[in-house]
Amino acid sequence: MPTEGEADRILQLEEEVQQLKEAVVSHAVVDQAIGVVVALGRVSPDQGWTVLREVSQHTNVKLRDVAATIVASGRTGVLPPGLRAELRKALDRVGAPGCPDAAGSDVPVRPAGPPCARDAVAGP
């Protein structure tokens, strides 16, 4: 039978283990969201991290919650308007490639592939 001090230490360690489990899950979601932003905005992973951080700061929403919403939007196609607007602004700030102009030459401005960032985060 553990002593009172040992029981307190066990409780403290159990709480720490739970916090670490939550941190691992949160980190995985943030990494997934960075991947979505990288693919969406055609930016580097470092720029993707910057975008997530800026969206979190400008919307006053916890980073892990922004990340979870962005990951979910990859499945559902639904992104709340305020978050979508901040995501577009953050992508613009890091220099995400823009969309080609409608009036241009026959030469493609960007390679074929997923839509550019402004198309993907455009709202109704």
JSON list of C-alpha atoms in Angstrom, two decimals:
[
{"chain": "A", "resi": 1, "resn": "MET", "atom": "CA", "xyz": [0.00, 0.00, 0.00]},
{"chain": "A", "resi": 2, "resn": "PRO", "atom": "CA", "xyz": [1.54, 3.37, -1.02]},
{"chain": "A", "resi": 3, "resn": "THR", "atom": "CA", "xyz": [2.14, 6.04, 1.57]},
{"chain": "A", "resi": 4, "resn": "GLU", "atom": "CA", "xyz": [0.32, 9.37, 1.34]},
{"chain": "A", "resi": 5, "resn": "GLY", "atom": "CA", "xyz": [3.36, 10.99, -0.31]},
{"chain": "A", "resi": 6, "resn": "GLU", "atom": "CA", "xyz": [3.67, 8.16, -2.80]},
{"chain": "A", "resi": 7, "resn": "ALA", "atom": "CA", "xyz": [-0.07, 8.35, -3.60]},
{"chain": "A", "resi": 8, "resn": "ASP", "atom": "CA", "xyz": [0.28, 12.09, -4.29]},
{"chain": "A", "resi": 9, "resn": "ARG", "atom": "CA", "xyz": [3.27, 11.40, -6.54]},
{"chain": "A", "resi": 10, "resn": "ILE", "atom": "CA", "xyz": [1.33, 8.71, -8.43]},
{"chain": "A", "resi": 11, "resn": "LEU", "atom": "CA", "xyz": [-1.56, 11.12, -8.96]},
{"chain": "A", "resi": 12, "resn": "GLN", "atom": "CA", "xyz": [0.84, 13.80, -10.17]},
{"chain": "A", "resi": 13, "resn": "LEU", "atom": "CA", "xyz": [2.47, 11.37, -12.62]},
{"chain": "A", "resi": 14, "resn": "GLU", "atom": "CA", "xyz": [-0.92, 10.20, -13.93]},
{"chain": "A", "resi": 15, "resn": "GLU", "atom": "CA", "xyz": [-1.88, 13.83, -14.61]},
{"chain": "A", "resi": 16, "resn": "GLU", "atom": "CA", "xyz": [1.42, 14.42, -16.37]},
{"chain": "A", "resi": 17, "resn": "VAL", "atom": "CA", "xyz": [0.92, 11.33, -18.54]},
{"chain": "A", "resi": 18, "resn": "GLN", "atom": "CA", "xyz": [-2.55, 12.58, -19.50]},
{"chain": "A", "resi": 19, "resn": "GLN", "atom": "CA", "xyz": [-1.16, 16.00, -20.42]},
{"chain": "A", "resi": 20, "resn": "LEU", "atom": "CA", "xyz": [1.55, 14.38, -22.54]},
{"chain": "A", "resi": 21, "resn": "LYS", "atom": "CA", "xyz": [-1.03, 12.24, -24.35]},
{"chain": "A", "resi": 22, "resn": "GLU", "atom": "CA", "xyz": [-3.06, 15.36, -25.12]},
{"chain": "A", "resi": 23, "resn": "ALA", "atom": "CA", "xyz": [0.07, 17.15, -26.34]},
{"chain": "A", "resi": 24, "resn": "VAL", "atom": "CA", "xyz": [0.91, 14.30, -28.71]},
{"chain": "A", "resi": 25, "resn": "VAL", "atom": "CA", "xyz": [-2.59, 14.36, -30.20]},
{"chain": "A", "resi": 26, "resn": "SER", "atom": "CA", "xyz": [-2.53, 18.15, -30.47]},
{"chain": "A", "resi": 27, "resn": "HIS", "atom": "CA", "xyz": [0.89, 18.07, -32.15]},
{"chain": "A", "resi": 28, "resn": "ALA", "atom": "CA", "xyz": [-0.35, 15.51, -34.69]},
{"chain": "A", "resi": 29, "resn": "VAL", "atom": "CA", "xyz": [-3.35, 17.69, -35.59]},
{"chain": "A", "resi": 30, "resn": "VAL", "atom": "CA", "xyz": [-1.13, 20.76, -35.96]},
{"chain": "A", "resi": 31, "resn": "ASP", "atom": "CA", "xyz": [1.23, 18.81, -38.23]},
{"chain": "A", "resi": 32, "resn": "GLN", "atom": "CA", "xyz": [-1.72, 17.66, -40.35]},
{"chain": "A", "resi": 33, "resn": "ALA", "atom": "CA", "xyz": [-3.01, 21.23, -40.61]},
{"chain": "A", "resi": 34, "resn": "ILE", "atom": "CA", "xyz": [0.43, 22.42, -41.70]},
{"chain": "A", "resi": 35, "resn": "GLY", "atom": "CA", "xyz": [0.24, 19.79, -44.45]},
{"chain": "A", "resi": 36, "resn": "VAL", "atom": "CA", "xyz": [-3.17, 21.08, -45.55]},
{"chain": "A", "resi": 37, "resn": "VAL", "atom": "CA", "xyz": [-1.89, 24.66, -45.63]},
{"chain": "A", "resi": 38, "resn": "VAL", "atom": "CA", "xyz": [1.25, 23.61, -47.53]},
{"chain": "A", "resi": 39, "resn": "ALA", "atom": "CA", "xyz": [-0.84, 21.82, -50.16]},
{"chain": "A", "resi": 40, "resn": "LEU", "atom": "CA", "xyz": [-3.50, 24.52, -50.28]},
{"chain": "A", "resi": 41, "resn": "GLY", "atom": "CA", "xyz": [-1.24, 27.53, -50.41]},
{"chain": "A", "resi": 42, "resn": "ARG", "atom": "CA", "xyz": [1.76, 25.96, -52.15]},
{"chain": "A", "resi": 43, "resn": "VAL", "atom": "CA", "xyz": [4.03, 27.21, -49.40]},
{"chain": "A", "resi": 44, "resn": "SER", "atom": "CA", "xyz": [6.87, 25.66, -47.44]},
{"chain": "A", "resi": 45, "resn": "PRO", "atom": "CA", "xyz": [6.22, 23.84, -44.15]},
{"chain": "A", "resi": 46, "resn": "ASP", "atom": "CA", "xyz": [7.81, 26.76, -42.27]},
{"chain": "A", "resi": 47, "resn": "GLN", "atom": "CA", "xyz": [5.43, 29.16, -44.01]},
{"chain": "A", "resi": 48, "resn": "GLY", "atom": "CA", "xyz": [2.54, 26.79, -43.24]},
{"chain": "A", "resi": 49, "resn": "TRP", "atom": "CA", "xyz": [3.45, 26.98, -39.54]},
{"chain": "A", "resi": 50, "resn": "THR", "atom": "CA", "xyz": [3.60, 30.78, -39.77]},
{"chain": "A", "resi": 51, "resn": "VAL", "atom": "CA", "xyz": [0.16, 30.86, -41.43]},
{"chain": "A", "resi": 52, "resn": "LEU", "atom": "CA", "xyz": [-1.38, 28.69, -38.70]},
{"chain": "A", "resi": 53, "resn": "ARG", "atom": "CA", "xyz": [0.17, 30.79, -35.96]},
{"chain": "A", "resi": 54, "resn": "GLU", "atom": "CA", "xyz": [-1.00, 34.05, -37.53]},
{"chain": "A", "resi": 55, "resn": "VAL", "atom": "CA", "xyz": [-4.54, 32.77, -38.08]},
{"chain": "A", "resi": 56, "resn": "SER", "atom": "CA", "xyz": [-4.65, 31.70, -34.45]},
{"chain": "A", "resi": 57, "resn": "GLN", "atom": "CA", "xyz": [-3.38, 35.06, -33.23]},
{"chain": "A", "resi": 58, "resn": "HIS", "atom": "CA", "xyz": [-5.66, 37.15, -35.47]},
{"chain": "A", "resi": 59, "resn": "THR", "atom": "CA", "xyz": [-8.79, 35.15, -34.65]},
{"chain": "A", "resi": 60, "resn": "ASN", "atom": "CA", "xyz": [-7.97, 34.71, -30.95]},
{"chain": "A", "resi": 61, "resn": "VAL", "atom": "CA", "xyz": [-8.58, 30.96, -31.31]},
{"chain": "A", "resi": 62, "resn": "LYS", "atom": "CA", "xyz": [-6.20, 28.40, -29.84]},
{"chain": "A", "resi": 63, "resn": "LEU", "atom": "CA", "xyz": [-3.74, 27.04, -32.38]},
{"chain": "A", "resi": 64, "resn": "ARG", "atom": "CA", "xyz": [-4.86, 23.44, -31.89]},
{"chain": "A", "resi": 65, "resn": "ASP", "atom": "CA", "xyz": [-8.50, 24.49, -32.52]},
{"chain": "A", "resi": 66, "resn": "VAL", "atom": "CA", "xyz": [-7.56, 26.36, -35.69]},
{"chain": "A", "resi": 67, "resn": "ALA", "atom": "CA", "xyz": [-5.58, 23.30, -36.79]},
{"chain": "A", "resi": 68, "resn": "ALA", "atom": "CA", "xyz": [-8.48, 20.92, -36.08]},
{"chain": "A", "resi": 69, "resn": "THR", "atom": "CA", "xyz": [-10.88, 23.13, -38.05]},
{"chain": "A", "resi": 70, "resn": "ILE", "atom": "CA", "xyz": [-8.52, 23.32, -41.02]},
{"chain": "A", "resi": 71, "resn": "VAL", "atom": "CA", "xyz": [-7.97, 19.54, -40.99]},
{"chain": "A", "resi": 72, "resn": "ALA", "atom": "CA", "xyz": [-11.73, 18.98, -40.82]},
{"chain": "A", "resi": 73, "resn": "SER", "atom": "CA", "xyz": [-12.26, 21.42, -43.70]},
{"chain": "A", "resi": 74, "resn": "GLY", "atom": "CA", "xyz": [-10.02, 19.22, -45.82]},
{"chain": "A", "resi": 75, "resn": "ARG", "atom": "CA", "xyz": [-12.62, 16.48, -45.41]},
{"chain": "A", "resi": 76, "resn": "THR", "atom": "CA", "xyz": [-15.81, 18.55, -45.40]},
{"chain": "A", "resi": 77, "resn": "GLY", "atom": "CA", "xyz": [-14.92, 21.55, -47.56]},
{"chain": "A", "resi": 78, "resn": "VAL", "atom": "CA", "xyz": [-16.45, 23.79, -44.88]},
{"chain": "A", "resi": 79, "resn": "LEU", "atom": "CA", "xyz": [-14.38, 26.53, -43.28]},
{"chain": "A", "resi": 80, "resn": "PRO", "atom": "CA", "xyz": [-16.00, 29.20, -41.07]},
{"chain": "A", "resi": 81, "resn": "PRO", "atom": "CA", "xyz": [-16.02, 32.57, -42.87]},
{"chain": "A", "resi": 82, "resn": "GLY", "atom": "CA", "xyz": [-13.88, 34.40, -40.28]},
{"chain": "A", "resi": 83, "resn": "LEU", "atom": "CA", "xyz": [-11.26, 31.69, -40.26]},
{"chain": "A", "resi": 84, "resn": "ARG", "atom": "CA", "xyz": [-11.35, 31.48, -44.06]},
{"chain": "A", "resi": 85, "resn": "ALA", "atom": "CA", "xyz": [-10.77, 35.25, -44.36]},
{"chain": "A", "resi": 86, "resn": "GLU", "atom": "CA", "xyz": [-7.82, 35.17, -41.93]},
{"chain": "A", "resi": 87, "resn": "LEU", "atom": "CA", "xyz": [-6.37, 32.14, -43.71]},
{"chain": "A", "resi": 88, "resn": "ARG", "atom": "CA", "xyz": [-6.48, 34.01, -47.02]},
{"chain": "A", "resi": 89, "resn": "LYS", "atom": "CA", "xyz": [-4.81, 37.06, -45.45]},
{"chain": "A", "resi": 90, "resn": "ALA", "atom": "CA", "xyz": [-2.10, 34.96, -43.81]},
{"chain": "A", "resi": 91, "resn": "LEU", "atom": "CA", "xyz": [-1.41, 33.11, -47.06]},
{"chain": "A", "resi": 92, "resn": "ASP", "atom": "CA", "xyz": [-1.11, 36.44, -48.84]},
{"chain": "A", "resi": 93, "resn": "ARG", "atom": "CA", "xyz": [1.29, 37.73, -46.16]},
{"chain": "A", "resi": 94, "resn": "VAL", "atom": "CA", "xyz": [3.65, 34.76, -46.59]},
{"chain": "A", "resi": 95, "resn": "GLY", "atom": "CA", "xyz": [3.57, 35.14, -50.35]},
{"chain": "A", "resi": 96, "resn": "ALA", "atom": "CA", "xyz": [1.44, 32.16, -51.37]},
{"chain": "A", "resi": 97, "resn": "PRO", "atom": "CA", "xyz": [1.29, 31.96, -55.16]},
{"chain": "A", "resi": 98, "resn": "GLY", "atom": "CA", "xyz": [-1.62, 33.86, -56.58]},
{"chain": "A", "resi": 99, "resn": "CYS", "atom": "CA", "xyz": [-4.05, 32.72, -59.20]},
{"chain": "A", "resi": 100, "resn": "PRO", "atom": "CA", "xyz": [-3.24, 33.32, -62.85]},
{"chain": "A", "resi": 101, "resn": "ASP", "atom": "CA", "xyz": [-4.95, 36.27, -64.45]},
{"chain": "A", "resi": 102, "resn": "ALA", "atom": "CA", "xyz": [-7.89, 35.57, -66.71]},
{"chain": "A", "resi": 103, "resn": "ALA", "atom": "CA", "xyz": [-6.40, 37.91, -69.30]},
{"chain": "A", "resi": 104, "resn": "GLY", "atom": "CA", "xyz": [-3.03, 36.42, -70.03]},
{"chain": "A", "resi": 105, "resn": "SER", "atom": "CA", "xyz": [-1.09, 34.44, -72.51]},
{"chain": "A", "resi": 106, "resn": "ASP", "atom": "CA", "xyz": [-1.52, 30.86, -73.66]},
{"chain": "A", "resi": 107, "resn": "VAL", "atom": "CA", "xyz": [1.38, 29.85, -71.42]},
{"chain": "A", "resi": 108, "resn": "PRO", "atom": "CA", "xyz": [0.19, 28.57, -68.04]},
{"chain": "A", "resi": 109, "resn": "VAL", "atom": "CA", "xyz": [1.17, 30.83, -65.16]},
{"chain": "A", "resi": 110, "resn": "ARG", "atom": "CA", "xyz": [1.24, 27.92, -62.71]},
{"chain": "A", "resi": 111, "resn": "PRO", "atom": "CA", "xyz": [1.39, 24.17, -63.17]},
{"chain": "A", "resi": 112, "resn": "ALA", "atom": "CA", "xyz": [-1.77, 22.12, -63.29]},
{"chain": "A", "resi": 113, "resn": "GLY", "atom": "CA", "xyz": [-2.81, 20.67, -59.96]},
{"chain": "A", "resi": 114, "resn": "PRO", "atom": "CA", "xyz": [-4.87, 21.60, -56.96]},
{"chain": "A", "resi": 115, "resn": "PRO", "atom": "CA", "xyz": [-6.47, 25.04, -56.97]},
{"chain": "A", "resi": 116, "resn": "CYS", "atom": "CA", "xyz": [-4.46, 27.99, -55.85]},
{"chain": "A", "resi": 117, "resn": "ALA", "atom": "CA", "xyz": [-4.86, 29.27, -52.33]},
{"chain": "A", "resi": 118, "resn": "ARG", "atom": "CA", "xyz": [-7.34, 31.99, -53.21]},
{"chain": "A", "resi": 119, "resn": "ASP", "atom": "CA", "xyz": [-9.61, 29.51, -55.02]},
{"chain": "A", "resi": 120, "resn": "ALA", "atom": "CA", "xyz": [-9.47, 26.98, -52.21]},
{"chain": "A", "resi": 121, "resn": "VAL", "atom": "CA", "xyz": [-10.28, 29.41, -49.42]},
{"chain": "A", "resi": 122, "resn": "ALA", "atom": "CA", "xyz": [-12.70, 31.57, -51.41]},
{"chain": "A", "resi": 123, "resn": "GLY", "atom": "CA", "xyz": [-16.12, 31.82, -49.90]},
{"chain": "A", "resi": 124, "resn": "PRO", "atom": "CA", "xyz": [-19.57, 32.25, -51.28]}
]
